[in-house]
PDB file of C-alpha atoms in Angstrom:
ATOM      1  CA  MET A   1      72.070  93.770  57.009  1.00 60.00           C
ATOM      2  CA  SER A   2      68.863  94.833  55.498  1.00 79.00           C
ATOM      3  CA  GLU A   3      66.670  92.363  53.275  1.00 93.00           C
ATOM      4  CA  LEU A   4      68.632  91.025  50.123  1.00 96.00           C
ATOM      5  CA  TYR A   5      66.649  91.341  46.878  1.00 95.00           C
ATOM      6  CA  ASN A   6      67.225  89.730  43.057  1.00 93.00           C
ATOM      7  CA  LEU A   7      68.212  92.260  40.576  1.00 94.00           C
ATOM      8  CA  ILE A   8      65.124  93.424  38.366  1.00 90.00           C
ATOM      9  CA  PRO A   9      65.345  92.475  34.958  1.00 88.00           C
ATOM     10  CA  SER A  10      66.729  95.621  33.577  1.00 88.00           C
ATOM     11  CA  GLN A  11      69.521  95.295  36.258  1.00 91.00           C
ATOM     12  CA  GLU A  12      70.173  91.824  34.748  1.00 89.00           C
ATOM     13  CA  ASN A  13      70.770  93.029  31.294  1.00 87.00           C
ATOM     14  CA  ILE A  14      73.197  95.764  32.707  1.00 86.00           C
ATOM     15  CA  TYR A  15      74.813  92.896  34.947  1.00 88.00           C
ATOM     16  CA  THR A  16      75.356  91.182  31.767  1.00 86.00           C
ATOM     17  CA  LEU A  17      77.280  93.869  30.263  1.00 81.00           C
ATOM     18  CA  VAL A  18      79.123  93.830  33.372  1.00 77.00           C
ATOM     19  CA  LYS A  19      80.083  90.659  33.255  1.00 78.00           C
ATOM     20  CA  TYR A  20      81.110  90.455  29.503  1.00 77.00           C
ATOM     21  CA  SER A  21      82.235  93.579  28.582  1.00 74.00           C
ATOM     22  CA  PHE A  22      85.958  94.720  28.315  1.00 70.00           C
ATOM     23  CA  HIS A  23      85.283  98.506  28.940  1.00 66.00           C
ATOM     24  CA  LYS A  24      83.298  98.302  32.201  1.00 57.00           C
ATOM     25  CA  GLN A  25      82.404 102.242  32.191  1.00 55.00           C
ATOM     26  CA  ILE A  26      79.518 101.613  29.708  1.00 67.00           C
ATOM     27  CA  VAL A  27      77.693 100.523  32.638  1.00 84.00           C
ATOM     28  CA  GLN A  28      77.828 103.777  34.564  1.00 90.00           C
ATOM     29  CA  VAL A  29      76.216 107.141  33.677  1.00 93.00           C
ATOM     30  CA  PRO A  30      78.392 110.053  34.227  1.00 95.00           C
ATOM     31  CA  SER A  31      76.400 113.768  34.209  1.00 97.00           C
ATOM     32  CA  SER A  32      76.947 117.006  35.246  1.00 97.00           C
ATOM     33  CA  VAL A  33      74.548 120.237  36.017  1.00 97.00           C
ATOM     34  CA  SER A  34      75.795 123.661  36.137  1.00 96.00           C
ATOM     35  CA  PHE A  35      73.951 126.932  37.237  1.00 97.00           C
ATOM     36  CA  ASP A  36      74.622 130.052  36.337  1.00 96.00           C
ATOM     37  CA  TYR A  37      74.675 131.494  40.037  1.00 94.00           C
ATOM     38  CA  ASP A  38      76.692 130.930  43.080  1.00 94.00           C
ATOM     39  CA  ILE A  39      75.903 127.639  45.014  1.00 97.00           C
ATOM     40  CA  ASP A  40      76.581 127.477  48.748  1.00 98.00           C
ATOM     41  CA  PHE A  41      78.442 123.984  49.007  1.00 98.00           C
ATOM     42  CA  SER A  42      77.893 123.370  52.248  1.00 98.00           C
ATOM     43  CA  LEU A  43      74.332 123.865  52.448  1.00 98.00           C
ATOM     44  CA  LEU A  44      74.296 121.639  49.116  1.00 98.00           C
ATOM     45  CA  LEU A  45      76.047 119.000  51.037  1.00 98.00           C
ATOM     46  CA  LYS A  46      73.339 119.289  53.680  1.00 98.00           C
ATOM     47  CA  ALA A  47      70.746 119.067  51.112  1.00 98.00           C
ATOM     48  CA  LEU A  48      72.733 115.922  49.571  1.00 98.00           C
ATOM     49  CA  ASN A  49      72.126 114.122  52.897  1.00 98.00           C
ATOM     50  CA  ILE A  50      68.755 114.977  53.125  1.00 98.00           C
ATOM     51  CA  GLU A  51      68.195 113.504  49.392  1.00 98.00           C
ATOM     52  CA  ILE A  52      69.912 110.310  50.523  1.00 97.00           C
ATOM     53  CA  GLU A  53      67.191 109.961  53.324  1.00 96.00           C
ATOM     54  CA  ARG A  54      64.330 110.574  50.758  1.00 95.00           C
ATOM     55  CA  ASN A  55      65.766 108.644  47.618  1.00 96.00           C
ATOM     56  CA  ASP A  56      66.475 105.056  48.856  1.00 95.00           C
ATOM     57  CA  CYS A  57      68.410 104.411  45.519  1.00 95.00           C
ATOM     58  CA  LEU A  58      71.101 106.368  46.907  1.00 97.00           C
ATOM     59  CA  ARG A  59      71.521 103.844  49.833  1.00 97.00           C
ATOM     60  CA  LEU A  60      71.035 100.995  47.367  1.00 96.00           C
ATOM     61  CA  ARG A  61      74.392  98.492  47.397  1.00 96.00           C
ATOM     62  CA  PHE A  62      75.013  95.316  45.632  1.00 95.00           C
ATOM     63  CA  LYS A  63      76.614  92.206  46.881  1.00 95.00           C
ATOM     64  CA  GLU A  64      77.609  88.638  45.470  1.00 93.00           C
ATOM     65  CA  VAL A  65      75.801  85.707  47.518  1.00 94.00           C
ATOM     66  CA  ASP A  66      76.554  82.107  46.068  1.00 94.00           C
ATOM     67  CA  GLY A  67      77.670  83.601  42.621  1.00 91.00           C
ATOM     68  CA  VAL A  68      74.600  85.654  42.361  1.00 93.00           C
ATOM     69  CA  ILE A  69      74.426  89.603  42.366  1.00 93.00           C
ATOM     70  CA  LYS A  70      71.746  90.509  45.249  1.00 96.00           C
ATOM     71  CA  GLU A  71      70.804  94.020  46.383  1.00 96.00           C
ATOM     72  CA  TYR A  72      70.134  95.746  49.662  1.00 96.00           C
ATOM     73  CA  PHE A  73      69.500  99.098  51.171  1.00 96.00           C
ATOM     74  CA  LEU A  74      71.387 100.784  53.948  1.00 96.00           C
ATOM     75  CA  PRO A  75      68.778 102.094  56.427  1.00 94.00           C
ATOM     76  CA  GLU A  76      71.141 105.175  56.685  1.00 94.00           C
ATOM     77  CA  TYR A  77      73.642 107.005  54.760  1.00 95.00           C
ATOM     78  CA  LYS A  78      75.393 110.094  55.259  1.00 97.00           C
ATOM     79  CA  ILE A  79      78.279 111.943  52.997  1.00 97.00           C
ATOM     80  CA  HIS A  80      80.440 113.871  55.341  1.00 97.00           C
ATOM     81  CA  ARG A  81      82.435 115.750  52.782  1.00 97.00           C
ATOM     82  CA  VAL A  82      82.331 116.125  49.048  1.00 98.00           C
ATOM     83  CA  PRO A  83      84.913 117.437  47.049  1.00 98.00           C
ATOM     84  CA  VAL A  84      85.060 120.974  45.557  1.00 98.00           C
ATOM     85  CA  LEU A  85      86.895 121.006  42.200  1.00 98.00           C
ATOM     86  CA  THR A  86      87.855 124.447  40.489  1.00 98.00           C
ATOM     87  CA  PHE A  87      88.324 124.699  36.808  1.00 98.00           C
ATOM     88  CA  ASN A  88      90.135 127.674  35.507  1.00 98.00           C
ATOM     89  CA  THR A  89      89.703 126.360  31.669  1.00 98.00           C
ATOM     90  CA  LYS A  90      87.046 124.525  29.845  1.00 97.00           C
ATOM     91  CA  GLU A  91      89.576 121.897  28.840  1.00 98.00           C
ATOM     92  CA  GLU A  92      90.871 121.226  32.340  1.00 98.00           C
ATOM     93  CA  GLN A  93      87.138 120.561  33.292  1.00 97.00           C
ATOM     94  CA  GLU A  94      86.492 118.441  30.331  1.00 97.00           C
ATOM     95  CA  LYS A  95      89.766 116.437  30.825  1.00 98.00           C
ATOM     96  CA  TYR A  96      88.756 115.731  34.581  1.00 97.00           C
ATOM     97  CA  PHE A  97      85.361 114.885  33.729  1.00 96.00           C
ATOM     98  CA  ASP A  98      86.389 112.398  30.784  1.00 95.00           C
ATOM     99  CA  LYS A  99      88.879 110.668  33.067  1.00 96.00           C
ATOM    100  CA  ASP A 100      86.540 110.029  35.929  1.00 95.00           C
ATOM    101  CA  ALA A 101      83.820 109.079  33.186  1.00 93.00           C
ATOM    102  CA  GLN A 102      86.154 106.633  32.036  1.00 90.00           C
ATOM    103  CA  THR A 103      86.998 105.256  35.771  1.00 91.00           C
ATOM    104  CA  PRO A 104      84.580 102.260  36.632  1.00 88.00           C
ATOM    105  CA  VAL A 105      82.203 102.794  39.562  1.00 91.00           C
ATOM    106  CA  TYR A 106      82.960  99.483  41.707  1.00 90.00           C
ATOM    107  CA  PHE A 107      79.366  98.902  42.485  1.00 91.00           C
ATOM    108  CA  LEU A 108      80.772  95.798  44.419  1.00 90.00           C
ATOM    109  CA  LYS A 109      83.052  97.133  46.838  1.00 92.00           C
ATOM    110  CA  ASP A 110      80.415 100.142  48.064  1.00 89.00           C
ATOM    111  CA  GLU A 111      81.194 102.751  45.538  1.00 93.00           C
ATOM    112  CA  CYS A 112      77.818 102.890  43.436  1.00 95.00           C
ATOM    113  CA  TYR A 113      78.317 106.344  42.701  1.00 97.00           C
ATOM    114  CA  ARG A 114      80.711 109.421  43.042  1.00 97.00           C
ATOM    115  CA  ILE A 115      79.679 113.325  43.658  1.00 98.00           C
ATOM    116  CA  LYS A 116      81.847 116.292  43.215  1.00 98.00           C
ATOM    117  CA  PHE A 117      80.836 120.044  43.474  1.00 98.00           C
ATOM    118  CA  PHE A 118      82.350 122.171  41.287  1.00 98.00           C
ATOM    119  CA  ARG A 119      83.320 125.908  40.138  1.00 98.00           C
ATOM    120  CA  ALA A 120      83.463 126.291  36.557  1.00 97.00           C
ATOM    121  CA  TYR A 121      85.707 127.753  34.337  1.00 96.00           C
ATOM    122  CA  ASN A 122      82.941 130.165  33.237  1.00 96.00           C
ATOM    123  CA  GLY A 123      81.907 131.003  36.717  1.00 96.00           C
ATOM    124  CA  TYR A 124      79.084 128.562  36.672  1.00 97.00           C
ATOM    125  CA  SER A 125      78.543 126.595  40.164  1.00 97.00           C
ATOM    126  CA  GLY A 126      77.878 122.569  39.384  1.00 98.00           C
ATOM    127  CA  ILE A 127      77.119 118.803  40.550  1.00 98.00           C
ATOM    128  CA  TYR A 128      79.200 115.996  38.816  1.00 98.00           C
ATOM    129  CA  PHE A 129      77.804 112.799  39.515  1.00 98.00           C
ATOM    130  CA  ASN A 130      78.925 109.242  38.123  1.00 97.00           C
ATOM    131  CA  VAL A 131      76.462 106.638  39.158  1.00 96.00           C
ATOM    132  CA  SER A 132      75.950 102.956  38.254  1.00 93.00           C
ATOM    133  CA  HIS A 133      73.771 102.244  35.403  1.00 92.00           C
ATOM    134  CA  LEU A 134      72.406  99.607  38.306  1.00 92.00           C
ATOM    135  CA  VAL A 135      71.333 102.212  40.459  1.00 94.00           C
ATOM    136  CA  MET A 136      70.069 104.707  38.155  1.00 93.00           C
ATOM    137  CA  ASP A 137      69.289 105.244  34.528  1.00 91.00           C
ATOM    138  CA  ALA A 138      69.186 108.921  32.757  1.00 91.00           C
ATOM    139  CA  MET A 139      65.496 109.300  34.175  1.00 93.00           C
ATOM    140  CA  GLY A 140      66.536 108.630  37.255  1.00 94.00           C
ATOM    141  CA  ILE A 141      69.478 110.991  37.327  1.00 96.00           C
ATOM    142  CA  PHE A 142      67.421 114.098  36.010  1.00 96.00           C
ATOM    143  CA  ILE A 143      65.081 113.248  39.123  1.00 96.00           C
ATOM    144  CA  PHE A 144      67.975 113.170  41.542  1.00 97.00           C
ATOM    145  CA  TYR A 145      69.102 116.638  40.480  1.00 98.00           C
ATOM    146  CA  THR A 146      65.537 117.905  40.425  1.00 97.00           C
ATOM    147  CA  ASP A 147      64.917 116.624  43.992  1.00 97.00           C
ATOM    148  CA  LEU A 148      68.123 117.591  44.773  1.00 98.00           C
ATOM    149  CA  MET A 149      67.769 121.374  43.882  1.00 98.00           C
ATOM    150  CA  GLY A 150      64.469 121.342  45.234  1.00 98.00           C
ATOM    151  CA  VAL A 151      65.690 120.388  48.840  1.00 98.00           C
ATOM    152  CA  TYR A 152      68.446 122.723  48.176  1.00 98.00           C
ATOM    153  CA  LYS A 153      66.021 125.662  47.084  1.00 98.00           C
ATOM    154  CA  ALA A 154      63.713 124.758  50.412  1.00 98.00           C
ATOM    155  CA  LEU A 155      66.837 124.825  53.017  1.00 98.00           C
ATOM    156  CA  ALA A 156      67.963 128.258  51.396  1.00 98.00           C
ATOM    157  CA  THR A 157      64.663 129.736  51.326  1.00 98.00           C
ATOM    158  CA  GLY A 158      63.272 128.391  54.550  1.00 97.00           C
ATOM    159  CA  SER A 159      60.217 126.783  52.519  1.00 98.00           C
ATOM    160  CA  GLU A 160      58.636 123.413  52.723  1.00 97.00           C
ATOM    161  CA  LEU A 161      60.760 120.390  51.342  1.00 97.00           C
ATOM    162  CA  PRO A 162      59.310 119.098  47.508  1.00 96.00           C
ATOM    163  CA  PRO A 163      56.763 116.062  48.027  1.00 95.00           C
ATOM    164  CA  PRO A 164      58.687 112.887  48.812  1.00 91.00           C
ATOM    165  CA  MET A 165      59.492 110.146  46.273  1.00 90.00           C
ATOM    166  CA  PHE A 166      58.429 107.106  45.963  1.00 91.00           C
ATOM    167  CA  ARG A 167      60.464 104.473  47.218  1.00 92.00           C
ATOM    168  CA  TYR A 168      62.513 101.894  44.851  1.00 92.00           C
ATOM    169  CA  GLU A 169      62.083  99.288  47.707  1.00 93.00           C
ATOM    170  CA  ASP A 170      58.533  99.370  47.201  1.00 91.00           C
ATOM    171  CA  TYR A 171      58.800  98.962  43.472  1.00 88.00           C
ATOM    172  CA  ILE A 172      61.195  96.089  43.702  1.00 89.00           C
ATOM    173  CA  LYS A 173      58.707  93.993  46.308  1.00 87.00           C
ATOM    174  CA  SER A 174      55.950  94.690  44.007  1.00 81.00           C
TER     175      SER A 174
END
């Protein structure tokens, strides 16, 4: 296992909510983004795995050590399959996402996020992402989507990958 780190102050605040909240889903951030064009989901999966290499937050994990939550980074991690959902109606799509949003992300059981690809009822293609707030906030999710789609576009067009992001682990160390 790689080096263990203490939670940063903002994570300590979130973890306090986890410990004392009746509704654990308040400490996760479900989101989705959809596109009005067809996505090649096999290429998107390849882009996702490159994103996991580039974005160390996607390799962040947590464990309890002597009653204290610590975080560490997996040296590598790959996702071999992402479910592709197809929704025929807006209600069906909303019902599915609402239910998943209310299902806790079990960050102490190596589930720091859930990701699904989908074909929406309106013909759009999309990505659903439900992540522990200990891993990302709303801005981090925006950066994740932006970089992921930049990697996807680079793979689709044969162009250069976007510049790499700063590493979260370097931030923790400083």
